[in-house]
Coordinates of C-alpha atoms in Angstrom, one line a residue:
Chain A
M1 CA 36.2 -0.8 -73.8
A2 CA 35.4 -3.2 -71.0
T3 CA 31.8 -3.4 -69.9
T4 CA 32.6 -3.9 -66.2
P5 CA 34.7 -1.4 -64.2
P6 CA 38.3 -2.4 -63.6
G7 CA 39.1 -4.0 -60.2
N8 CA 40.6 -0.9 -58.6
L9 CA 37.7 1.4 -59.0
L10 CA 35.7 2.5 -56.0
M11 CA 32.1 3.3 -56.2
T12 CA 30.4 5.6 -53.6
T13 CA 27.9 8.3 -53.2
V14 CA 28.7 12.0 -52.9
D15 CA 27.1 12.0 -49.5
K16 CA 29.4 9.3 -48.2
A17 CA 32.5 10.8 -49.8
A18 CA 31.8 14.3 -48.4
S19 CA 31.0 12.8 -44.9
W20 CA 34.2 10.8 -45.0
A21 CA 36.2 13.9 -45.8
R22 CA 34.6 15.9 -43.1
T23 CA 35.2 13.3 -40.3
R24 CA 38.8 12.8 -41.3
S25 CA 39.9 16.4 -41.0
M26 CA 37.8 18.0 -38.3
F27 CA 39.4 21.1 -36.9
P28 CA 38.3 22.0 -33.4
A29 CA 38.3 25.7 -32.3
T30 CA 40.6 26.5 -29.4
F31 CA 38.0 27.2 -26.9
G32 CA 38.9 26.2 -23.4
L33 CA 36.9 27.4 -20.4
A34 CA 37.7 25.5 -17.2
C35 CA 38.9 22.1 -15.9
C36 CA 37.7 20.2 -19.0
A37 CA 40.0 22.4 -21.1
I38 CA 43.0 20.9 -19.4
E39 CA 41.8 17.4 -20.3
M40 CA 41.1 18.6 -23.8
M41 CA 44.7 19.8 -24.1
V42 CA 45.9 16.5 -22.7
S43 CA 43.9 14.8 -25.5
G44 CA 45.8 16.8 -28.0
T45 CA 49.3 16.0 -26.7
S46 CA 51.5 13.0 -27.0
H47 CA 50.0 10.4 -24.7
Y48 CA 46.5 10.4 -26.1
D49 CA 47.3 12.0 -29.4
L50 CA 44.2 13.3 -31.2
A51 CA 46.3 13.4 -34.4
R52 CA 45.3 9.8 -34.9
F53 CA 41.9 11.0 -35.9
G54 CA 43.1 13.9 -38.0
M55 CA 42.2 16.6 -35.6
E56 CA 45.3 17.7 -33.7
V57 CA 45.1 21.1 -35.2
F58 CA 43.2 23.3 -32.8
R59 CA 42.5 26.4 -34.7
A60 CA 43.0 29.7 -33.0
S61 CA 40.4 31.4 -35.1
P62 CA 36.8 30.1 -35.1
R63 CA 36.6 31.0 -38.8
Q64 CA 38.9 28.1 -39.6
A65 CA 37.2 25.6 -37.3
D66 CA 34.2 23.3 -37.8
L67 CA 33.9 21.7 -34.3
M68 CA 33.4 23.6 -31.1
I69 CA 34.2 21.6 -27.9
V70 CA 32.6 23.5 -25.1
A71 CA 35.1 22.5 -22.4
G72 CA 33.9 23.7 -19.0
R73 CA 31.4 25.8 -17.2
V74 CA 29.7 28.6 -19.1
S75 CA 29.0 31.6 -17.0
Q76 CA 26.2 34.1 -17.7
K77 CA 28.9 36.6 -18.7
M78 CA 30.6 34.2 -21.1
A79 CA 27.4 33.1 -22.8
P80 CA 27.1 35.9 -25.5
V81 CA 30.8 35.4 -26.2
L82 CA 30.3 31.7 -26.7
R83 CA 27.4 32.3 -29.1
Q84 CA 29.4 34.7 -31.1
V85 CA 32.3 32.3 -31.5
Y86 CA 29.7 29.7 -32.7
D87 CA 28.3 32.2 -35.2
Q88 CA 31.7 33.0 -36.5
M89 CA 32.3 29.3 -37.4
P90 CA 31.6 28.4 -41.1
D91 CA 29.0 25.8 -41.9
P92 CA 29.0 22.8 -41.6
K93 CA 29.7 22.9 -37.8
W94 CA 29.2 20.7 -34.8
V95 CA 29.3 21.2 -31.1
I96 CA 30.4 18.8 -28.4
S97 CA 29.3 19.7 -24.9
M98 CA 32.2 18.4 -22.7
G99 CA 31.6 17.7 -19.0
A100 CA 28.7 18.0 -16.5
C101 CA 28.9 21.8 -16.3
A102 CA 28.6 22.4 -20.0
S103 CA 25.8 19.8 -20.4
T104 CA 23.6 20.6 -17.4
G105 CA 25.3 23.1 -15.1
G106 CA 26.8 20.3 -13.1
M107 CA 27.1 20.7 -9.4
F108 CA 26.8 24.5 -9.6
N109 CA 23.1 25.2 -9.6
N110 CA 23.4 28.9 -8.9
Y111 CA 23.0 32.5 -10.1
A112 CA 26.3 32.5 -12.1
L113 CA 26.2 29.6 -14.5
V114 CA 24.2 28.8 -17.6
Q115 CA 22.4 25.6 -16.8
G116 CA 23.5 23.7 -19.9
V117 CA 25.1 25.1 -23.0
D118 CA 22.3 23.7 -25.2
Q119 CA 20.3 26.8 -24.1
I120 CA 22.6 28.9 -26.3
V121 CA 23.9 26.6 -29.1
P122 CA 22.7 23.3 -30.6
V123 CA 24.7 20.4 -29.2
D124 CA 25.4 17.2 -31.1
I125 CA 27.2 15.2 -28.5
Y126 CA 27.2 15.3 -24.7
V127 CA 30.3 13.9 -23.0
P128 CA 29.6 13.0 -19.3
G129 CA 32.2 13.3 -16.5
C130 CA 33.6 15.9 -14.2
P131 CA 36.0 16.3 -15.9
P132 CA 35.7 13.6 -18.6
G133 CA 39.0 11.8 -19.2
P134 CA 40.7 12.0 -22.6
Q135 CA 39.3 8.6 -23.4
S136 CA 35.7 9.8 -22.8
L137 CA 36.3 12.9 -25.0
M138 CA 37.7 10.6 -27.7
H139 CA 34.7 8.4 -27.5
G140 CA 32.5 11.5 -27.9
I141 CA 34.4 12.6 -30.9
L142 CA 34.3 9.1 -32.5
S143 CA 30.5 9.0 -31.8
L144 CA 30.2 12.3 -33.6
H145 CA 32.2 10.9 -36.6
D146 CA 29.7 8.0 -36.7
K147 CA 26.8 10.4 -36.6
I148 CA 28.2 12.4 -39.5
M149 CA 28.9 9.3 -41.5
A150 CA 25.4 7.9 -40.9
G151 CA 23.6 11.2 -41.7
E152 CA 23.0 13.2 -44.9
I153 CA 25.1 16.2 -45.8
R154 CA 23.9 19.1 -43.6
N155 CA 24.2 22.6 -44.7
Chain B
M1 CA 7.5 44.8 -41.6
T2 CA 9.4 47.5 -43.4
D3 CA 9.6 49.6 -40.3
E4 CA 11.2 46.8 -38.4
K5 CA 13.8 46.2 -41.1
T6 CA 14.9 49.8 -41.5
K7 CA 15.0 50.5 -37.8
T8 CA 18.6 50.5 -36.6
P9 CA 19.0 49.3 -33.1
E10 CA 20.8 51.9 -31.1
T11 CA 22.1 49.8 -28.2
I12 CA 23.3 46.8 -30.3
D13 CA 26.6 47.1 -32.1
I14 CA 28.1 43.7 -32.4
W15 CA 27.5 42.3 -35.8
V16 CA 28.6 38.8 -36.8
A17 CA 30.0 38.6 -40.3
G18 CA 27.7 36.7 -42.7
T19 CA 24.5 37.5 -40.8
E20 CA 21.9 40.1 -41.5
E21 CA 20.9 41.0 -38.0
P22 CA 23.0 42.3 -35.2
Q23 CA 23.5 39.5 -32.7
F24 CA 24.3 40.9 -29.2
S25 CA 24.5 43.9 -27.1
P26 CA 28.1 44.8 -26.3
T27 CA 29.1 43.5 -22.9
D28 CA 29.0 46.5 -20.7
E29 CA 31.9 46.3 -18.4
G30 CA 31.3 49.7 -16.8
A31 CA 34.2 50.6 -14.6
Q32 CA 36.3 47.7 -15.9
E33 CA 36.7 49.2 -19.4
I34 CA 39.5 51.6 -20.1
G35 CA 38.6 54.8 -21.7
L36 CA 40.6 57.7 -23.2
D37 CA 39.6 60.0 -20.4
E38 CA 40.3 58.9 -16.9
S39 CA 40.8 60.7 -13.6
E40 CA 44.3 61.3 -12.4
S41 CA 44.3 58.8 -9.6
R42 CA 42.9 56.1 -12.0
L43 CA 45.6 56.9 -14.5
D44 CA 48.3 56.6 -11.8
E45 CA 47.1 53.1 -11.1
Q46 CA 46.9 52.1 -14.7
F47 CA 50.3 53.6 -15.6
G48 CA 51.8 51.9 -12.6
R49 CA 52.9 55.3 -11.1
V50 CA 52.1 54.0 -7.6
V51 CA 55.5 52.5 -7.7
S52 CA 58.5 54.1 -9.3
D53 CA 59.6 52.9 -12.7
D54 CA 61.0 54.3 -15.9
Y55 CA 58.7 54.6 -18.9
V56 CA 59.8 55.4 -22.4
F57 CA 56.5 56.1 -24.1
D58 CA 55.6 59.6 -25.0
E59 CA 53.3 61.2 -22.4
D60 CA 52.2 64.0 -24.7
A61 CA 51.2 61.8 -27.7
T62 CA 47.9 62.9 -29.2
D63 CA 44.9 60.7 -29.0
D64 CA 45.0 59.6 -32.6
E65 CA 48.5 58.2 -32.1
R66 CA 47.1 55.8 -29.6
M67 CA 44.9 52.8 -30.0
I68 CA 42.9 50.6 -27.6
V69 CA 42.8 47.0 -28.6
N70 CA 41.0 44.1 -27.1
M71 CA 42.4 40.6 -26.5
G72 CA 40.2 37.7 -25.4
P73 CA 38.2 36.3 -23.8
Q74 CA 38.5 33.7 -26.6
H75 CA 42.2 33.8 -27.3
P76 CA 44.5 30.8 -27.3
S77 CA 47.2 32.5 -25.3
T78 CA 45.2 34.0 -22.5
H79 CA 45.1 30.8 -20.5
G80 CA 41.4 30.5 -20.3
V81 CA 38.9 33.3 -20.5
L82 CA 41.0 36.3 -19.5
R83 CA 40.2 39.5 -21.4
L84 CA 42.7 42.3 -21.7
Q85 CA 42.3 45.8 -23.0
I86 CA 45.6 47.2 -24.1
E87 CA 46.3 50.8 -25.0
L88 CA 49.1 50.9 -27.6
E89 CA 51.3 53.6 -28.9
G90 CA 52.8 52.1 -32.0
E91 CA 54.0 48.8 -30.8
I92 CA 54.6 49.9 -27.2
I93 CA 52.0 49.1 -24.5
R94 CA 51.0 52.1 -22.5
R95 CA 48.3 50.7 -20.3
T96 CA 46.8 47.2 -19.8
K97 CA 43.6 46.4 -18.1
P98 CA 42.7 42.8 -17.2
I99 CA 38.9 42.2 -17.4
I100 CA 37.9 39.2 -15.4
G101 CA 34.6 37.4 -14.5
Y102 CA 34.1 35.3 -17.6
L103 CA 34.4 32.1 -15.5
H104 CA 32.6 33.3 -12.4
T105 CA 30.9 30.2 -11.1
G106 CA 29.6 31.5 -7.7
M107 CA 31.5 28.8 -5.8
E108 CA 31.8 30.9 -2.7
K109 CA 28.0 31.1 -2.6
T110 CA 27.6 27.4 -3.4
A111 CA 29.9 26.6 -0.5
E112 CA 27.2 28.0 1.8
V113 CA 24.7 25.4 0.9
L114 CA 27.2 22.4 1.1
T115 CA 28.1 20.9 4.4
F116 CA 31.6 21.1 5.7
G117 CA 32.2 17.6 4.6
Q118 CA 30.9 18.3 1.1
G119 CA 32.9 21.5 0.8
T120 CA 36.0 19.9 -0.7
T121 CA 34.1 18.8 -3.8
N122 CA 33.4 22.5 -4.4
V123 CA 36.8 24.0 -3.6
T124 CA 38.7 21.4 -5.6
R125 CA 37.2 22.8 -8.8
M126 CA 38.5 26.3 -8.2
D127 CA 42.1 26.1 -9.2
Y128 CA 41.9 23.0 -11.4
L129 CA 45.6 22.7 -11.9
S130 CA 46.3 22.4 -8.1
P131 CA 43.1 20.8 -6.8
L132 CA 44.9 19.2 -3.8
H133 CA 46.1 22.5 -2.5
E134 CA 42.6 23.9 -2.5
E135 CA 41.4 20.9 -0.6
L136 CA 44.2 21.2 1.8
A137 CA 43.6 24.9 2.6
Y138 CA 39.9 24.2 3.1
S139 CA 40.4 21.1 5.2
L140 CA 43.0 22.9 7.4
A141 CA 40.5 25.7 8.0
V142 CA 37.7 23.3 9.0
E143 CA 40.1 21.4 11.3
R144 CA 41.2 24.6 13.0
L145 CA 37.6 25.6 13.7
L146 CA 36.9 22.0 15.0
D147 CA 40.2 22.2 16.9
V148 CA 41.3 18.7 15.9
E149 CA 44.7 17.3 15.0
V150 CA 45.0 14.9 12.1
P151 CA 47.3 11.8 12.5
E152 CA 50.9 12.1 11.4
R153 CA 50.4 9.7 8.5
A154 CA 47.5 11.8 7.2
S155 CA 49.7 14.9 7.3
A156 CA 52.5 13.1 5.5
I157 CA 50.2 11.9 2.8
R158 CA 48.9 15.4 2.4
V159 CA 52.4 16.8 1.9
L160 CA 53.3 14.0 -0.5
M161 CA 50.3 14.6 -2.7
T162 CA 50.4 18.4 -2.7
E163 CA 54.1 18.5 -3.6
L164 CA 53.6 16.1 -6.4
N165 CA 50.7 18.3 -7.5
R166 CA 53.0 21.3 -7.4
V167 CA 55.3 19.5 -9.9
A168 CA 52.3 18.6 -12.2
S169 CA 51.1 22.2 -12.1
H170 CA 54.6 23.7 -12.8
L171 CA 54.9 21.3 -15.7
V172 CA 51.7 22.7 -17.3
A173 CA 53.0 26.2 -16.6
L174 CA 56.3 25.4 -18.5
A175 CA 54.4 23.6 -21.2
T176 CA 52.0 26.5 -21.9
N177 CA 54.7 29.1 -21.5
G178 CA 56.8 27.3 -24.0
M179 CA 53.9 26.9 -26.4
D180 CA 53.0 30.6 -26.2
V181 CA 56.5 31.7 -27.2
G182 CA 56.6 29.1 -30.0
A183 CA 58.5 26.2 -28.4
L184 CA 55.8 23.7 -29.3
S185 CA 57.9 20.7 -28.2
M186 CA 57.8 22.0 -24.6
M187 CA 54.0 21.6 -24.7
V188 CA 54.3 17.9 -25.7
Y189 CA 57.0 17.2 -23.2
G190 CA 55.4 19.0 -20.3
F191 CA 52.1 17.1 -20.7
R192 CA 53.9 13.8 -21.2
E193 CA 55.5 14.0 -17.7
R194 CA 52.4 15.4 -16.1
E195 CA 50.6 12.3 -17.3
S196 CA 53.0 10.0 -15.3
I197 CA 52.1 12.0 -12.1
L198 CA 48.4 12.0 -13.0
S199 CA 48.4 8.2 -13.3
F200 CA 49.7 8.0 -9.7
F201 CA 47.0 10.4 -8.6
E202 CA 44.4 8.3 -10.4
K203 CA 45.6 5.2 -8.7
T204 CA 45.5 6.9 -5.3
T205 CA 42.4 9.1 -5.5
G206 CA 40.4 7.5 -8.3
L207 CA 40.4 10.7 -10.4
R208 CA 42.8 12.4 -12.6
M209 CA 41.7 15.9 -11.5
N210 CA 39.3 17.3 -9.0
H211 CA 40.2 14.6 -6.6
N212 CA 38.2 15.4 -3.4
Y213 CA 40.9 13.3 -1.7
I214 CA 42.0 15.6 1.2
R215 CA 39.1 16.0 3.5
P216 CA 38.4 17.5 6.9
G217 CA 39.8 14.9 9.3
G218 CA 42.5 13.4 7.1
V219 CA 42.4 11.9 3.6
A220 CA 39.7 9.9 1.8
A221 CA 41.7 6.6 1.5
D222 CA 45.1 5.2 2.4
L223 CA 47.9 5.1 -0.2
P224 CA 47.4 2.2 -2.5
P225 CA 49.6 -1.0 -2.3
G226 CA 52.8 -0.5 -4.1
W227 CA 52.7 3.3 -3.8
K228 CA 56.4 3.4 -2.9
D229 CA 57.5 1.8 -6.1
D230 CA 55.3 4.3 -8.1
V231 CA 56.8 7.3 -6.2
A232 CA 60.3 5.9 -6.5
G233 CA 59.7 5.5 -10.2
L234 CA 58.6 9.1 -10.5
L235 CA 61.6 10.3 -8.5
E236 CA 63.9 8.4 -10.8
T237 CA 62.5 9.5 -14.2
L238 CA 61.3 13.1 -13.6
P239 CA 64.8 14.7 -12.9
V240 CA 66.1 13.2 -16.1
K241 CA 63.3 14.7 -18.0
F242 CA 63.8 18.1 -16.3
E243 CA 67.4 18.1 -17.6
Q244 CA 66.0 17.6 -21.1
Y245 CA 63.9 20.7 -20.7
D246 CA 67.0 22.6 -19.7
D247 CA 68.7 21.4 -22.9
L248 CA 65.6 22.6 -24.8
L249 CA 65.1 26.0 -23.2
K250 CA 67.8 27.1 -20.7
E251 CA 70.5 28.3 -23.1
N252 CA 68.2 28.4 -26.2
P253 CA 68.9 31.8 -27.8
V254 CA 65.4 32.2 -29.1
W255 CA 63.9 31.4 -25.7
T256 CA 66.3 33.6 -23.7
S257 CA 65.8 36.6 -26.1
R258 CA 62.1 36.2 -25.8
T259 CA 62.1 36.0 -22.0
R260 CA 65.2 37.9 -20.6
G261 CA 64.4 41.4 -19.5
V262 CA 60.7 41.0 -20.5
G263 CA 57.8 41.7 -18.2
I264 CA 59.9 42.9 -15.3
I265 CA 58.4 43.2 -11.8
T266 CA 60.7 44.6 -9.2
A267 CA 60.6 43.4 -5.6
E268 CA 59.0 46.7 -4.5
E269 CA 56.2 46.4 -7.0
A270 CA 55.6 42.7 -6.3
T271 CA 55.1 43.3 -2.6
A272 CA 53.0 46.5 -3.2
Y273 CA 50.6 44.5 -5.4
G274 CA 50.4 41.5 -3.2
I275 CA 52.0 39.1 -5.7
T276 CA 53.0 35.8 -4.2
G277 CA 54.4 32.5 -5.3
P278 CA 57.1 32.0 -8.0
A279 CA 56.2 35.4 -9.5
L280 CA 57.3 37.0 -6.2
R281 CA 60.3 34.9 -5.6
A282 CA 61.6 35.5 -9.1
S283 CA 61.9 39.2 -8.0
G284 CA 64.2 38.1 -5.2
V285 CA 61.8 38.3 -2.3
D286 CA 62.3 35.3 0.1
W287 CA 58.7 34.5 1.0
D288 CA 57.2 31.0 1.0
I289 CA 54.3 30.0 3.2
R290 CA 55.9 26.6 3.6
K291 CA 58.8 28.4 5.5
A292 CA 56.9 31.3 6.9
M293 CA 53.8 29.6 8.2
P294 CA 54.4 25.8 8.0
Y295 CA 51.4 23.6 7.6
S296 CA 50.9 19.8 7.8
G297 CA 54.4 19.4 9.4
I298 CA 56.2 20.5 6.2
D299 CA 58.8 22.2 8.3
R300 CA 60.2 18.7 9.2
Y301 CA 61.5 18.3 5.7
E302 CA 64.6 19.9 4.3
F303 CA 64.2 22.0 1.2
D304 CA 65.4 25.4 -0.3
V305 CA 63.4 28.2 -1.6
P306 CA 64.8 29.1 -5.1
L307 CA 65.0 32.9 -5.7
G308 CA 65.4 34.9 -8.9
E309 CA 67.1 38.3 -9.4
N310 CA 65.5 40.3 -12.1
G311 CA 61.9 39.4 -11.8
D312 CA 61.6 38.9 -15.6
V313 CA 59.9 36.1 -17.5
Y314 CA 63.1 34.1 -17.6
D315 CA 63.5 34.2 -13.8
R316 CA 59.9 33.1 -13.3
Y317 CA 60.5 30.2 -15.6
R318 CA 63.8 29.4 -13.8
V319 CA 62.3 29.6 -10.3
R320 CA 59.6 27.1 -11.4
V321 CA 62.1 24.6 -12.7
L322 CA 64.2 24.8 -9.5
E323 CA 61.0 24.5 -7.4
M324 CA 60.2 21.2 -9.1
Y325 CA 63.5 19.8 -7.9
E326 CA 62.9 21.0 -4.4
S327 CA 59.4 19.5 -4.4
L328 CA 60.8 16.1 -5.4
K329 CA 63.3 16.5 -2.6
I330 CA 60.4 16.8 -0.2
V331 CA 58.6 13.9 -1.8
E332 CA 61.7 11.7 -1.4
Q333 CA 61.9 12.6 2.3
V334 CA 58.2 11.9 2.9
M335 CA 58.5 8.6 1.1
D336 CA 61.4 7.5 3.3
S337 CA 59.9 8.6 6.6
M338 CA 56.2 7.8 6.0
P339 CA 54.8 7.2 9.5
K340 CA 52.6 4.3 10.3
G341 CA 49.1 4.7 11.7
D342 CA 45.7 5.9 10.6
Y343 CA 45.1 8.0 7.5
R344 CA 42.2 9.9 9.2
I345 CA 41.3 10.9 12.7
D346 CA 39.5 8.5 15.0
D347 CA 36.9 11.1 15.9
R348 CA 33.5 9.7 15.0
K349 CA 32.0 13.2 15.0
V350 CA 34.0 14.0 11.9
T351 CA 34.9 10.8 10.1
P352 CA 32.5 7.9 9.3
P353 CA 32.9 4.5 10.9
P354 CA 35.1 2.0 9.0
R355 CA 33.5 0.3 6.1
A356 CA 33.5 -3.2 7.7
R357 CA 31.5 -2.0 10.7
I358 CA 28.7 -0.8 8.4
D359 CA 28.0 -4.4 7.3
E360 CA 27.6 -5.7 10.8
S361 CA 26.1 -2.9 12.8
M362 CA 22.9 -1.0 12.2
E363 CA 24.1 1.9 14.4
A364 CA 27.2 2.3 12.3
L365 CA 25.0 2.4 9.1
I366 CA 22.8 5.1 10.6
H367 CA 25.9 7.0 11.8
H368 CA 27.4 6.8 8.3
F369 CA 24.1 8.0 6.8
K370 CA 23.6 10.9 9.2
L371 CA 27.2 12.1 8.7
F372 CA 26.9 12.3 5.0
T373 CA 23.4 13.7 4.8
E374 CA 23.3 16.2 7.8
G375 CA 27.1 16.6 8.1
F376 CA 28.9 17.5 11.3
K377 CA 28.5 20.7 13.3
V378 CA 31.4 23.1 13.5
P379 CA 31.8 25.4 16.5
A380 CA 31.1 29.1 15.7
G381 CA 34.1 31.2 14.9
E382 CA 36.2 32.4 12.0
T383 CA 39.6 31.5 10.8
Y384 CA 42.1 32.0 7.9
V385 CA 44.6 29.3 6.9
A386 CA 47.1 29.8 4.0
V387 CA 49.0 27.2 2.1
E388 CA 51.6 27.6 -0.6
S389 CA 49.9 26.6 -3.9
P390 CA 52.0 26.5 -7.1
R391 CA 50.8 30.0 -7.8
G392 CA 51.3 31.5 -4.4
E393 CA 49.5 32.1 -1.2
L394 CA 46.2 30.3 -1.3
G395 CA 44.2 31.2 1.8
C396 CA 40.8 29.9 3.0
Y397 CA 38.7 32.3 5.2
L398 CA 36.0 30.4 6.9
V399 CA 33.2 31.6 9.1
S400 CA 31.0 29.2 11.0
D401 CA 27.9 30.1 13.0
G402 CA 27.8 26.7 14.7
N403 CA 25.8 24.9 12.0
A404 CA 26.8 22.1 9.6
R405 CA 27.3 24.5 6.8
P406 CA 29.7 27.4 6.5
Y407 CA 28.2 30.9 7.1
R408 CA 30.8 32.3 4.7
M409 CA 33.7 30.9 2.8
H410 CA 36.2 33.0 0.9
M411 CA 39.3 31.8 -0.9
R412 CA 42.2 34.1 -1.4
G413 CA 43.2 33.0 -4.8
P414 CA 46.9 33.7 -5.7
S415 CA 46.1 34.1 -9.4
F416 CA 43.8 37.0 -8.7
A417 CA 46.4 39.0 -6.9
N418 CA 49.1 38.0 -9.4
L419 CA 46.9 39.3 -12.3
Q420 CA 47.1 42.8 -10.7
G421 CA 50.8 42.6 -11.5
L422 CA 50.2 42.2 -15.3
P423 CA 49.7 45.9 -16.1
I424 CA 52.9 46.8 -14.2
A425 CA 54.8 44.1 -15.9
M426 CA 53.5 44.9 -19.4
A427 CA 53.6 48.7 -19.3
D428 CA 56.3 50.0 -21.6
S429 CA 57.0 46.6 -23.2
L430 CA 56.3 45.4 -26.7
M431 CA 52.9 44.0 -27.8
A432 CA 54.6 40.8 -28.9
D433 CA 55.8 40.2 -25.3
T434 CA 52.3 40.2 -24.0
I435 CA 51.7 36.5 -24.2
A436 CA 55.1 35.6 -22.8
T437 CA 54.3 37.8 -19.8
I438 CA 50.8 36.4 -19.2
A439 CA 52.1 32.8 -19.4
S440 CA 54.9 33.5 -17.0
M441 CA 52.4 34.7 -14.4
D442 CA 50.6 31.3 -14.8
P443 CA 47.1 32.5 -14.0
V444 CA 44.4 30.0 -13.7
M445 CA 41.1 31.7 -14.4
G446 CA 39.2 29.3 -12.2
D447 CA 41.3 30.6 -9.4
V448 CA 40.7 34.2 -10.3
D449 CA 37.0 34.2 -10.9
R450 CA 35.9 31.3 -8.7

C-alpha cells in the first residue's frame, strides 16, 4: 500500500462537494409575473441558453424546484400566492428578485403593488433593470452560485 | 399555550404541506368565484347561452357527478397569472370562469400623477409584448387633444416600429402556443427570430422592451445609421424562417389534431363578446383598425387582412402566421418610401430644443428643464384613439382638465375583452384542450389587469 494517494484522487470537503452539486443543477420554478418573465423565458431559449449553467429545466411544480426567480411586479393580490409557492419549495431554496418592481416596487409606488418582494420572502440576489436583460439575469444567477460556493451548507 | 395550539382557526383553510400552522386565509374572490348554485341569468352567461350553440353535456347531471377545479394563478400554461375555475363533468368542461387581478398594478391611477410627457413610460409597461403599440395609442391621444400633426417621417417610423413589434409579438404567441401543445422546438425557434427583431429595437430605442420610444410629438430619436441594412436583413431572413415553421406545424398531424375544431368561437359570438384582433378575424369577421380607422398614415401602404373560417385554434394560429407576412410587406414599403425630414414636431411647447442648443444657450437649458419637470399643458377635453395591437383593438381614452397631467386615462386592453371569449370557446370541450385554447387567445395579463 502506497503511503501517498495516487495522482488521480481528488480531496475536498463535504461542504464544497454539496455546494458544487447544488450550483450545477439548480432548478428554477416556472413563476413568471410580468415583463421580466419574458426576459426570463428568453434566457432559457436558444440565444442565451441557460442550459450552459445546468438550469434550463424550469420546473412546473414548485416542489421540484430550488430557485424562485420572482420575475415582475407583485400585486397585493398575488402576494399570498407567491408566499405559498415559496413555502411549497423544498429546502434548500433560494430567491432571486428580478427587476425594479420585484425589488422595490419600481416606478409603481401606489396602492396595488407590494413595495419589494423582500417583504414576503427572503431574497438572496437582487437583479436591477426594467426589465433586466438576459445577461443581467445570468450575472445574478452566477453571483448566486458564487454565494452558495462560498457559504456553508444551509438547511 | 395549550389553548392556542388546540384552537382551530375558522377562517383559515390553506395549509401548506410540511408546515404545522395554516398559512393563509383563502383569497376571497366574492362574485368572481363560481359556485354550485347560481341565478338563472348568471348561469346563462356562464354556459354561453346568450349566443346560440350546441352543447353535449348532460344538463340534468347530479351535483356529485360534477367537479369544480382550479387552475392557476401559478401555472406554466396560463400565460402569466391568469386563474381559471373550471366545472367539469367527467372530462368535459361545462363552465369556465377566468379570475383576473393578480397583476393589477394600478397603472391607470399612476398615469394621473405623471405628466403627459412621462405617460409613455407608464403605458409601455402594460402590454409588455407590444410596448410600441401602447405608446402609439397614448401618444396619438395626447396629440389629438393638443391638436398637432407629427411630421411624415415620424409617422413612417412609428408604422415601421409597430409593425416589426407585431411580428415579434406574434412570434411569442406562436412559440408559447407550440410549447403548450408540446411542440417544444417551436418555443426555441420563435424566440430565436424574435431576438433578431429585438436587437434592431435595442439599436434604435436603447432597450429590448419597454422602449418609451414613441412619444407625444414624434419619436424619441431618429433611426440609427445603417437602419436600412438591418431592416433589409430582417426582411430577407424572417420569411425563410416562417416557412420553416410551416414545415414544423402546418401539416403536422399532431398539431392539426390538437388544434382543428378546438376552442371554436363563431363570428356571432366573437362580435357579441367584443373580441378583436386575430381571434376575431379567425372567425371570419373582416375588422382591422388599420383598415377601418387608419392611424399614422398606415392606409398609404398596401396590405391584406388575412381571415379564417372556423374560428378554432388552428385558424387563429394561421391568421397570425399570415399577418406576419403582411406586416413585413408594410415594413418593406415603409423602408422604400421613408420620407426625409424631422422625426418630431418643431413645436417647442411639446418637444425640447435640440441637444446642441442646450450647450450654447441658457434659455434653451431652462426650457429643457421646465419641459421635463413641469411638462406641457394640454387643452381640456376628452378623446379616444384606437390602434390595432397584435391582440386587437387597443384604445386609449384620455381626459384632460387643462393641466400638465391627465385627469383620467383608461386603456381599452384587447386581452381583457378577448378573455371574455374563453368560457364560450372552452364550454363543451375537453379538459386537455384548455391550454391550447388559452394560448390561442394570446392573452397578456399585463394588458388585462394593468
